[in-house]
Amino acid sequence: MPGISLPAFPDNVPIHSLSTIDFELLKEGNQAEIDCLWEAATTRGFWYLKNYDAAKEVQAMFDLGAETFALPLEEKLKYEQGDSGRSFGYKKFGGNAIDASGLPDMVEFLNIAKDDVLAFPDVVHRTYPSTVTPAIPSVVRPFVCKSLEVNNTILRIFTQQLGLPEGTLEELHRGLRSDSEARVTRSPPMPGRGSADRPISGAHTDFGSIAFLHNILGGLQVLLPGETQWRYVKPIRGHAICNIGDALAVFSGGILKSSVHRVVPPPGAQGEHERWSVVFHNRPNGAQALRALVEHSPAIAESVKQYPKGKFETGSTVADWYSRRIKYQRLGNRIGPQSWAASRGTEHDPAAK
C-alpha cells in the first residue's frame, strides 16, 4: 500500500529515457520548456511532469482507494461498471480481457466521473460506494481540479502549437457530459513473474486526450512506434507520468502521438508488493465528432495528407468511440477474438500483446 517502505526499481531492466517537463515553467510560458513538451508529445507521446504541486491530493486519493477496496466484494459489486460500455464505477479483478485469447486482467479499479464530482451533490452519471460519496468534496474534487489545471495548461499549449484558434481544445473538453474520470487501481503481489508470463493489463492506447498518472512501483511499459522491445517507464518520486490518448492523436491528424502501453508485474523485488496507481483521464465532450480538425489548422490538414485517406475520420462521436472500446474488452461481452479487435483504438501495432 502507498506509504510503506518499498524496494527500489531495479537497474537491470530496459527503460525509456523520457523528457522531464517542469509544470511551473509551462505556466510561465517558458518557450524552451514548451518546446521540450512539444517534442515529447509529437514523438513518444509520454513524458514526466514535475512541480505540479499535487502530492497531498494524490496521497488522499490513494488513501480513499485503500479504504474502498477494503470493503467486502459484495458491497463493491453493487457499484460494478457492468457490460453496457460505461466506465464509471467499480471493476473487479478479471472483468476485462487483456488479449485476443480472452486472458483476464489482474487489476481492480474504481472510476469516479469528473461530471459527478463537479456537480456534487447532484448525480450526473451514477452513485458510488459509501466510502467515496462523503469524500467527493474533500478528496476527489481537489484531485480532479488539480488534474484539470494541469490538463488545461497543456491543452492551451497544444492549441497554439497546432495553429488552432485560441481556446479550441479546451472548448472541446468543456461541458457536463464527458467520460473524464479519476481512477484508483490496485493489483496483487506477483512475485517472480516476468512480463511475458502474465501481464496485469493488456496492450492499448488510451481512449481520451491526456492521462495524468501517479504510481509508486514499476510495471508500466511502452512500445514506441517502430520499436519491437517493450521498455519500462521508471517511477520517479515527485514526478507524474503524462501521455497522449487517441482523441488528441485524431484531432491533431497524427501530429500528437498516442503510444501503445501495458502494465506487467513490477520488476524484481517490487513484484512482492501490491501495485497501486492514481490517474486522471481527461476526455473530450461525448457529443464531439472524433475527426481531425483539418478545417481549423493548416498544420493538421497537411499532416493528414501523410496518412491513408480516411484514417482520421472515425465516423464516431467521442462517446461512441469510448463506449465501444470499454464494452468489447469486457469478458462478459466476449464472443471470440473479434471482441478484442472491436475494443481497439489507434494502436500502431494492433497485434501487440
Tab-separated table of C-alpha atoms in Angstrom, residues 126 237 255:
chain	number	residue	atom	x	y	z
A	126	ARG	CA	-24.112	7.275	-11.087
A	237	ARG	CA	9.327	10.226	-6.756
A	255	ILE	CA	0.813	15.104	-35.056
